[in-house]
Structure formats: C-alpha cells, structure tokens
Amino acid sequence: MTRQTSVPAVPMDAKIAQLDSLCARARIMPVITIAHEDHILPLADALAAGGLQVLEITLRSPHGLTAIRRLRELRPELCVGAGTVLDQASWEAAEAAGAQFIVTPGSTAALLESALHSPIPLLPGVSSASDIMLGYALGYRRFKLFPAEVSGGVAALKALGGPFGGVRFCPTGGISPDNLVRYMDQPNVMCVGGTWMFDSQWIKAGDWARIEQASREALQLLAP
C-alpha cells in the first residue's frame, strides 16, 4: 500500500546522518544472500567476529526476510538492512521484518518518493548522473553505485565528484581486495559493499573461522 501522507516521517537530513553513521561503522558492508536458513546465525557471527557488523541481507532468496527477522531478534548488536528491494511490496515486507536500512539496486521515482515517508533510510542504487539527479531532486545525497566496476569504477567516482560535490557513495559490484583501497581513498566514498569475505564454498563447508579471518583481513587493508 503506497503511503499517502505528504509529510516525511523523518527529515532527510536525519536519514543522511543515519546512513553516514552506519557506513562509518561498516567501512565494508557484506552483501549477503542466504542460501539455507541454518547459515543465518553462524555466517553473521563469523562476519561480526571479524569486525563486520553492518550487514545487507538481500531479498534474492526466500530466506532473506527470515534472516532479517532472526538477526534483529537474536543479534540486536548488529545493524541489519535489506538489499535487492525492487518495489513497494518488498519494501513493506523488509520494513515489517525489522530492516534498519534499505538498499535498492536501482532507482524508480515511485520508490524514491515513497521512501520519503518511511522512517527507514534508503540507499538508492545509481549507475549514472541521470540516476543521481532523479534522487537529488528529492533530497537524496547518499547512493549505492551499482554495479560499481561496470559503471566506471574509481574513474566514474572521480568524475561524479565534480558536479555532485555533496554526494557520497557506497560502491558495490566488483569490489575486491585488489581495488578496495583505491575505492576507499576516494573522498566521495563512505563505505563499500562486497562478498569476497564469505566465499560460497566456505559457507557450504561451514568454515566459519575462514570467513572470520577473511573479514578481519579485509578491514586490515584499510588500517591507517
């Protein structure tokens, strides 16, 4: 059901501050698609033990909403958001599950406008200057650059920094240990999203210690 109120539930400045805070805490945001329900807690625990405590749980699998609900209930110290939110129905399902932030792979006028009236901050996906302007007109200043490498990577971020001086990004898609530092060195990057810390084979094997170590090593790349 589309919200009808014309008054934003939370001022945009406050939502921007929320996104800045969670991205500063995250630095690297795991983008997680849960293949099996019994992976939810051990995977989150391994990532958190390695220092990654802000998690984007995608809605690409039927276990996504279950994971958000379970982590919000059993791991309240974590910050848990919903990713791959594509429409109003999935937004409302993620909100009901307890998502603390929402990430979309792209932007539509309907979702951008509707999100203004939710208390949950939105990190909308963009891949071009036109996408940014669609959100910028509504007050958005924080975006997910996706897919980052395909959309121009670091060179694109440098170019976008000119006309969009007050905008900051969470690049996701193609981020790896090889280019992580180059992305994080950009002044308009607040954090990055990635998956390399939890290889699917490690998850299948229940090698949670390896995931913890990979998470720790990822953050060590960003150590001053």
mmCIF file of C-alpha atoms in Angstrom:
data_model
loop_
_atom_site.group_PDB
_atom_site.id
_atom_site.type_symbol
_atom_site.label_atom_id
_atom_site.label_comp_id
_atom_site.label_asym_id
_atom_site.label_seq_id
_atom_site.Cartn_x
_atom_site.Cartn_y
_atom_site.Cartn_z
ATOM 1 C CA MET A 1 0.000 0.000 0.000
ATOM 2 C CA THR A 2 1.500 3.353 -1.033
ATOM 3 C CA ARG A 3 1.767 5.898 1.759
ATOM 4 C CA GLN A 4 -0.472 8.918 1.197
ATOM 5 C CA THR A 5 0.924 11.380 3.744
ATOM 6 C CA SER A 6 2.868 14.319 2.262
ATOM 7 C CA VAL A 7 4.960 14.887 5.389
ATOM 8 C CA PRO A 8 8.212 12.894 5.588
ATOM 9 C CA ALA A 9 8.308 10.558 8.600
ATOM 10 C CA VAL A 10 11.927 11.542 9.288
ATOM 11 C CA PRO A 11 13.665 14.620 7.843
ATOM 12 C CA MET A 12 16.087 13.811 5.036
ATOM 13 C CA ASP A 13 18.969 15.397 6.964
ATOM 14 C CA ALA A 14 18.391 12.897 9.755
ATOM 15 C CA LYS A 15 18.329 9.979 7.323
ATOM 16 C CA ILE A 16 21.564 11.157 5.725
ATOM 17 C CA ALA A 17 23.122 11.285 9.188
ATOM 18 C CA GLN A 18 21.906 7.728 9.859
ATOM 19 C CA LEU A 19 23.463 6.476 6.636
ATOM 20 C CA ASP A 20 26.713 8.295 7.376
ATOM 21 C CA SER A 21 26.837 6.730 10.824
ATOM 22 C CA LEU A 22 26.179 3.162 9.687
ATOM 23 C CA CYS A 23 28.627 3.438 6.777
ATOM 24 C CA ALA A 24 31.328 4.842 9.057
ATOM 25 C CA ARG A 25 30.734 1.874 11.332
ATOM 26 C CA ALA A 26 30.714 -0.581 8.423
ATOM 27 C CA ARG A 27 33.537 0.590 6.136
ATOM 28 C CA ILE A 28 32.955 -2.734 4.346
ATOM 29 C CA MET A 29 29.335 -3.900 4.107
ATOM 30 C CA PRO A 30 28.812 -7.610 3.392
ATOM 31 C CA VAL A 31 26.088 -8.122 0.784
ATOM 32 C CA ILE A 32 24.589 -11.449 1.810
ATOM 33 C CA THR A 33 22.213 -13.801 0.018
ATOM 34 C CA ILE A 34 21.167 -16.608 2.358
ATOM 35 C CA ALA A 35 21.028 -19.994 0.600
ATOM 36 C CA HIS A 36 19.989 -22.036 3.658
ATOM 37 C CA GLU A 37 18.240 -20.954 6.818
ATOM 38 C CA ASP A 38 20.751 -22.682 9.072
ATOM 39 C CA HIS A 39 23.511 -20.431 7.701
ATOM 40 C CA ILE A 40 21.954 -17.247 9.068
ATOM 41 C CA LEU A 41 23.407 -17.087 12.560
ATOM 42 C CA PRO A 42 26.823 -18.726 12.035
ATOM 43 C CA LEU A 43 27.549 -16.569 8.987
ATOM 44 C CA ALA A 44 26.535 -13.367 10.734
ATOM 45 C CA ASP A 45 28.536 -14.373 13.807
ATOM 46 C CA ALA A 46 31.654 -15.093 11.737
ATOM 47 C CA LEU A 47 31.436 -11.767 9.933
ATOM 48 C CA ALA A 48 30.831 -9.895 13.180
ATOM 49 C CA ALA A 49 33.727 -11.652 14.902
ATOM 50 C CA GLY A 50 35.925 -10.422 12.047
ATOM 51 C CA GLY A 51 34.718 -6.863 12.606
ATOM 52 C CA LEU A 52 31.895 -6.573 10.044
ATOM 53 C CA GLN A 53 28.756 -5.720 11.983
ATOM 54 C CA VAL A 54 26.658 -3.857 9.401
ATOM 55 C CA LEU A 55 25.029 -6.422 7.131
ATOM 56 C CA GLU A 56 22.974 -6.044 3.978
ATOM 57 C CA ILE A 57 20.696 -9.083 3.645
ATOM 58 C CA THR A 58 19.380 -9.316 0.108
ATOM 59 C CA LEU A 59 15.872 -10.407 -0.757
ATOM 60 C CA ARG A 60 17.178 -12.566 -3.628
ATOM 61 C CA SER A 61 16.345 -15.754 -1.739
ATOM 62 C CA PRO A 62 13.262 -16.887 0.204
ATOM 63 C CA HIS A 63 15.350 -16.767 3.394
ATOM 64 C CA GLY A 64 16.107 -13.044 3.243
ATOM 65 C CA LEU A 65 13.211 -11.805 5.346
ATOM 66 C CA THR A 66 13.652 -14.678 7.806
ATOM 67 C CA ALA A 67 17.298 -13.693 8.201
ATOM 68 C CA ILE A 68 16.442 -10.065 8.894
ATOM 69 C CA ARG A 69 13.831 -11.002 11.493
ATOM 70 C CA ARG A 70 16.082 -13.536 13.188
ATOM 71 C CA LEU A 71 19.123 -11.280 13.346
ATOM 72 C CA ARG A 72 17.117 -8.344 14.651
ATOM 73 C CA GLU A 73 15.728 -10.590 17.399
ATOM 74 C CA LEU A 74 18.797 -12.638 18.298
ATOM 75 C CA ARG A 75 21.682 -10.331 17.328
ATOM 76 C CA PRO A 76 20.454 -6.845 18.283
ATOM 77 C CA GLU A 77 24.027 -5.544 18.418
ATOM 78 C CA LEU A 78 24.266 -5.859 14.631
ATOM 79 C CA CYS A 79 22.929 -3.320 12.145
ATOM 80 C CA VAL A 80 20.840 -5.224 9.616
ATOM 81 C CA GLY A 81 19.458 -3.836 6.378
ATOM 82 C CA ALA A 82 17.558 -5.229 3.414
ATOM 83 C CA GLY A 83 19.018 -5.258 -0.092
ATOM 84 C CA THR A 84 17.609 -6.011 -3.542
ATOM 85 C CA VAL A 85 14.407 -4.188 -2.656
ATOM 86 C CA LEU A 86 12.698 -3.742 -6.011
ATOM 87 C CA ASP A 87 9.192 -2.470 -5.331
ATOM 88 C CA GLN A 88 6.755 -1.254 -2.706
ATOM 89 C CA ALA A 89 5.721 -4.763 -1.671
ATOM 90 C CA SER A 90 9.283 -5.837 -0.938
ATOM 91 C CA TRP A 91 9.936 -2.545 0.863
ATOM 92 C CA GLU A 92 6.972 -3.096 3.158
ATOM 93 C CA ALA A 93 7.980 -6.713 3.792
ATOM 94 C CA ALA A 94 11.522 -5.619 4.706
ATOM 95 C CA GLU A 95 10.193 -2.872 6.952
ATOM 96 C CA ALA A 96 7.889 -5.340 8.720
ATOM 97 C CA ALA A 97 10.804 -7.743 9.186
ATOM 98 C CA GLY A 98 12.720 -5.041 11.059
ATOM 99 C CA ALA A 99 15.234 -3.828 8.483
ATOM 100 C CA GLN A 100 17.188 -0.835 9.786
ATOM 101 C CA PHE A 101 18.023 0.457 6.325
ATOM 102 C CA ILE A 102 17.023 -0.329 2.751
ATOM 103 C CA VAL A 103 19.239 -0.709 -0.317
ATOM 104 C CA THR A 104 17.960 -0.856 -3.887
ATOM 105 C CA PRO A 105 19.962 -1.899 -6.964
ATOM 106 C CA GLY A 106 18.490 0.963 -8.992
ATOM 107 C CA SER A 107 16.104 3.877 -8.626
ATOM 108 C CA THR A 108 12.479 4.435 -9.594
ATOM 109 C CA ALA A 109 10.511 7.586 -8.987
ATOM 110 C CA ALA A 110 7.824 5.606 -7.150
ATOM 111 C CA LEU A 111 10.220 4.047 -4.629
ATOM 112 C CA LEU A 112 12.213 7.244 -4.099
ATOM 113 C CA GLU A 113 9.070 9.213 -3.371
ATOM 114 C CA SER A 114 7.500 6.530 -1.176
ATOM 115 C CA ALA A 115 10.697 6.123 0.844
ATOM 116 C CA LEU A 116 10.500 9.770 1.871
ATOM 117 C CA HIS A 117 7.585 8.797 4.110
ATOM 118 C CA SER A 118 9.248 5.840 5.803
ATOM 119 C CA PRO A 119 11.301 6.178 8.985
ATOM 120 C CA ILE A 120 13.899 3.844 7.453
ATOM 121 C CA PRO A 121 16.752 5.421 5.462
ATOM 122 C CA LEU A 122 17.131 4.404 1.832
ATOM 123 C CA LEU A 123 20.412 3.962 -0.032
ATOM 124 C CA PRO A 124 19.173 4.049 -3.628
ATOM 125 C CA GLY A 125 21.126 2.393 -6.405
ATOM 126 C CA VAL A 126 22.512 4.527 -9.225
ATOM 127 C CA SER A 127 24.761 3.919 -12.212
ATOM 128 C CA SER A 128 24.731 7.303 -13.956
ATOM 129 C CA ALA A 129 24.498 11.053 -13.425
ATOM 130 C CA SER A 130 20.856 10.920 -14.557
ATOM 131 C CA ASP A 131 20.044 8.372 -11.840
ATOM 132 C CA ILE A 132 21.671 10.611 -9.243
ATOM 133 C CA MET A 133 19.700 13.633 -10.404
ATOM 134 C CA LEU A 134 16.441 11.699 -10.038
ATOM 135 C CA GLY A 135 17.184 11.197 -6.340
ATOM 136 C CA TYR A 136 18.947 14.528 -5.858
ATOM 137 C CA ALA A 137 15.762 16.394 -6.812
ATOM 138 C CA LEU A 138 14.004 14.709 -3.878
ATOM 139 C CA GLY A 139 16.755 15.445 -1.360
ATOM 140 C CA TYR A 140 18.822 12.246 -1.574
ATOM 141 C CA ARG A 141 22.560 12.742 -1.151
ATOM 142 C CA ARG A 142 23.739 9.195 -0.373
ATOM 143 C CA PHE A 143 23.661 6.481 -3.044
ATOM 144 C CA LYS A 144 24.825 2.963 -3.849
ATOM 145 C CA LEU A 145 26.922 2.950 -7.030
ATOM 146 C CA PHE A 146 25.996 -0.339 -8.684
ATOM 147 C CA PRO A 147 27.416 -2.224 -10.418
ATOM 148 C CA ALA A 148 30.461 -0.166 -9.489
ATOM 149 C CA GLU A 149 33.163 -1.638 -11.720
ATOM 150 C CA VAL A 150 30.898 -1.967 -14.749
ATOM 151 C CA SER A 151 29.683 1.614 -14.212
ATOM 152 C CA GLY A 152 33.162 3.094 -14.424
ATOM 153 C CA GLY A 153 34.623 2.294 -11.024
ATOM 154 C CA VAL A 154 37.038 4.740 -9.450
ATOM 155 C CA ALA A 155 37.210 6.840 -12.617
ATOM 156 C CA ALA A 156 33.437 7.322 -12.525
ATOM 157 C CA LEU A 157 33.531 8.314 -8.856
ATOM 158 C CA LYS A 158 36.185 10.932 -9.602
ATOM 159 C CA ALA A 159 34.139 12.324 -12.484
ATOM 160 C CA LEU A 160 30.888 12.382 -10.481
ATOM 161 C CA GLY A 161 32.614 14.219 -7.644
ATOM 162 C CA GLY A 162 32.711 17.372 -9.765
ATOM 163 C CA PRO A 163 29.028 18.101 -10.396
ATOM 164 C CA PHE A 164 27.832 16.298 -7.257
ATOM 165 C CA GLY A 165 30.069 17.744 -4.580
ATOM 166 C CA GLY A 166 27.776 16.949 -1.669
ATOM 167 C CA VAL A 167 27.000 13.382 -2.735
ATOM 168 C CA ARG A 168 28.662 10.301 -1.286
ATOM 169 C CA PHE A 169 28.523 6.688 -2.414
ATOM 170 C CA CYS A 170 28.696 3.071 -1.317
ATOM 171 C CA PRO A 171 30.175 1.351 -4.396
ATOM 172 C CA THR A 172 29.118 -2.283 -4.746
ATOM 173 C CA GLY A 173 29.758 -4.790 -7.508
ATOM 174 C CA GLY A 174 33.243 -5.868 -8.439
ATOM 175 C CA ILE A 175 34.910 -4.715 -5.228
ATOM 176 C CA SER A 176 37.771 -6.982 -4.143
ATOM 177 C CA PRO A 177 40.951 -6.866 -2.069
ATOM 178 C CA ASP A 178 42.746 -5.729 -5.235
ATOM 179 C CA ASN A 179 40.786 -2.490 -5.620
ATOM 180 C CA LEU A 180 39.316 -1.938 -2.138
ATOM 181 C CA VAL A 181 41.839 0.680 -1.055
ATOM 182 C CA ARG A 182 41.526 2.641 -4.326
ATOM 183 C CA TYR A 183 37.785 2.907 -3.778
ATOM 184 C CA MET A 184 38.039 3.861 -0.128
ATOM 185 C CA ASP A 185 40.636 6.513 -0.945
ATOM 186 C CA GLN A 186 38.030 8.485 -2.891
ATOM 187 C CA PRO A 187 36.645 11.404 -0.858
ATOM 188 C CA ASN A 188 33.081 10.724 -2.040
ATOM 189 C CA VAL A 189 33.114 7.065 -0.908
ATOM 190 C CA MET A 190 31.734 6.385 2.564
ATOM 191 C CA CYS A 191 31.948 2.575 2.515
ATOM 192 C CA VAL A 192 31.912 -0.296 0.041
ATOM 193 C CA GLY A 193 29.780 -3.391 -0.381
ATOM 194 C CA GLY A 194 31.228 -6.789 -1.145
ATOM 195 C CA THR A 195 31.043 -10.557 -0.949
ATOM 196 C CA TRP A 196 34.636 -11.773 -1.169
ATOM 197 C CA MET A 197 34.863 -12.261 2.605
ATOM 198 C CA PHE A 198 32.468 -15.219 2.542
ATOM 199 C CA ASP A 199 33.084 -17.476 -0.418
ATOM 200 C CA SER A 200 30.110 -19.767 -1.083
ATOM 201 C CA GLN A 201 32.313 -22.846 -0.757
ATOM 202 C CA TRP A 202 33.402 -21.750 2.709
ATOM 203 C CA ILE A 203 29.770 -21.367 3.699
ATOM 204 C CA LYS A 204 28.839 -24.793 2.328
ATOM 205 C CA ALA A 205 31.745 -26.321 4.259
ATOM 206 C CA GLY A 206 30.809 -24.473 7.447
ATOM 207 C CA ASP A 207 34.280 -22.909 7.522
ATOM 208 C CA TRP A 208 33.222 -20.021 9.719
ATOM 209 C CA ALA A 209 36.756 -19.484 11.029
ATOM 210 C CA ARG A 210 37.970 -18.787 7.498
ATOM 211 C CA ILE A 211 35.181 -16.257 6.972
ATOM 212 C CA GLU A 212 36.060 -14.559 10.241
ATOM 213 C CA GLN A 213 39.707 -14.358 9.190
ATOM 214 C CA ALA A 214 38.855 -13.054 5.707
ATOM 215 C CA SER A 215 36.681 -10.364 7.274
ATOM 216 C CA ARG A 216 39.451 -9.327 9.614
ATOM 217 C CA GLU A 217 41.986 -9.237 6.777
ATOM 218 C CA ALA A 218 39.660 -7.088 4.678
ATOM 219 C CA LEU A 219 39.457 -4.467 7.387
ATOM 220 C CA GLN A 220 43.208 -4.627 7.952
ATOM 221 C CA LEU A 221 43.678 -3.442 4.364
ATOM 222 C CA LEU A 222 42.038 -0.184 5.457
ATOM 223 C CA ALA A 223 44.106 0.251 8.613
ATOM 224 C CA PRO A 224 45.916 3.639 8.701
#
